[in-house]
C-alpha positions as MATLAB code, in Angstrom:
seq = 'XXXXXXXXXXXXXXXXXXXXXXXXXXXXXXXXXXXXXXXXXXXXXXXXXXXXXXXXXXXXXXXXXXXXXXXXXXXXXXXXXXXXXXXXXXXXXXXXXXXXXXXXXXXXXXXXXXXXXXXXXXXXX';
ca = [
     -42.904   13.839    4.111;
     -42.442   10.183    3.104;
     -39.940   11.125    0.374;
     -37.673   13.353    2.637;
     -37.535   10.421    5.175;
     -36.724    8.021    2.393;
     -33.939   10.275    1.325;
     -32.537   10.530    4.727;
     -32.477    6.930    5.121;
     -30.910    6.464    1.822;
     -28.183    8.998    2.691;
     -27.493    7.072    6.129;
     -27.229    3.792    4.125;
     -24.548    5.400    1.709;
     -22.484    6.566    4.708;
     -22.517    3.527    6.781;
     -19.617    1.304    6.070;
     -19.953   -2.394    5.150;
     -17.315   -4.589    6.695;
     -16.446   -7.318    4.347;
     -14.879   -9.361    7.088;
     -18.408  -10.004    8.615;
     -20.255  -11.662    5.901;
     -23.902  -12.014    6.560;
     -23.339  -10.402    9.982;
     -22.607   -6.947    9.131;
     -25.018   -4.096   10.648;
     -24.543   -1.944    7.479;
     -25.904   -4.787    5.226;
     -28.629   -5.449    7.549;
     -29.581   -1.644    7.704;
     -29.798   -1.653    3.899;
     -31.974   -4.651    3.747;
     -34.298   -3.191    6.426;
     -34.592    0.309    4.814;
     -35.445   -1.690    1.240;
     -38.114   -3.721    3.058;
     -39.634   -0.634    4.879;
     -39.637    1.550    1.756;
     -40.542   -0.830   -0.858;
     -42.368    1.707   -2.813;
     -39.375    4.369   -2.478;
     -40.573    7.829   -1.927;
     -44.309    6.858   -2.309;
     -44.374    4.404    0.581;
     -46.932    5.382    2.928;
     -45.361    5.450    6.693;
     -47.940    4.372    9.474;
     -46.142    6.025   12.233;
     -44.112    8.988   11.315;
     -42.760    9.476   15.018;
     -41.438    6.001   15.329;
     -39.791    6.294   11.867;
     -38.127    9.595   13.007;
     -36.961    8.151   16.272;
     -35.443    5.115   14.406;
     -33.556    7.379   12.202;
     -32.269    9.591   14.932;
     -31.211    6.432   16.936;
     -29.345    5.110   13.864;
     -27.560    8.555   13.338;
     -26.394    8.657   16.950;
     -24.807    5.072   16.467;
     -23.092    6.054   12.979;
     -21.745    9.350   14.462;
     -20.308    7.642   17.645;
     -22.461   10.125   19.809;
     -22.118    8.210   23.069;
     -18.583    7.222   22.401;
     -17.846   10.920   22.188;
     -20.096   12.025   25.024;
     -18.584    9.472   27.389;
     -14.917    9.054   26.502;
     -13.045    6.025   27.699;
      -9.796    6.315   29.660;
      -8.186    3.345   28.066;
      -8.821    1.882   24.464;
      -8.785   -1.597   25.792;
     -11.369   -3.907   27.448;
     -10.945   -5.394   30.953;
      -9.266   -8.330   29.336;
      -6.721   -6.008   27.646;
      -7.840   -6.757   24.108;
      -7.842   -3.889   21.668;
     -10.701   -2.777   19.300;
      -8.467   -4.057   16.387;
      -7.946   -7.386   18.151;
     -11.728   -7.727   18.618;
     -12.373   -7.038   14.914;
      -9.957   -9.733   13.909;
     -11.398  -12.197   16.172;
     -14.965  -11.537   15.166;
     -14.102  -11.790   11.253;
     -16.265  -14.586    9.509;
     -13.034  -16.424    8.568;
     -11.668  -16.722   12.178;
     -14.964  -17.644   13.629;
     -15.253  -20.500   11.011;
     -11.887  -21.694   11.718;
     -12.561  -21.635   15.605;
     -15.764  -23.609   14.811;
     -13.865  -26.166   13.210;
     -11.520  -26.719   15.964;
     -14.351  -27.340   18.219;
     -15.200  -30.431   16.315;
     -13.764  -33.625   17.630;
     -11.130  -35.395   15.834;
     -13.467  -38.350   14.970;
     -16.025  -35.903   13.670;
     -13.532  -34.093   11.498;
     -12.324  -37.434    9.986;
     -15.696  -38.638    9.182;
     -16.497  -35.296    7.574;
     -13.296  -35.505    5.579;
     -13.807  -39.015    4.342;
     -17.604  -39.382    4.204;
     -19.353  -39.163    0.833;
     -22.460  -37.734    2.605;
     -23.007  -34.135    3.915;
     -23.029  -34.017    7.972;
     -26.627  -32.716    7.705;
     -27.704  -35.962    5.873;
     -26.416  -38.057    8.907;
     -28.790  -36.305   11.112;
     -31.887  -37.335    9.212;
];
């Protein structure tokens, strides 16, 4: 049975899209890492709790297939702020978040980082 569970998780990982805009924060990449950790021995991996494994798989399938989005359709495709899904994706992209983080820094700190030979982490030590 471990072999069939392993194959099902592999199939799910293949179908799950990877978002290139969310480097190191992507659910698809995280899922692939967790499956690789859980099934270190591949099809021969012993599964201590098969019921929990099956529940996890079913939950991930519901997320992947937008089960609840389809079950409970929304009246509008925007949030209460009026932001669309595409706007949210753009805002949450790693490059944009990094730019926003840079803007949060004060002018003095930005100038010091720009002209300093040391890295900012070394100043804290």
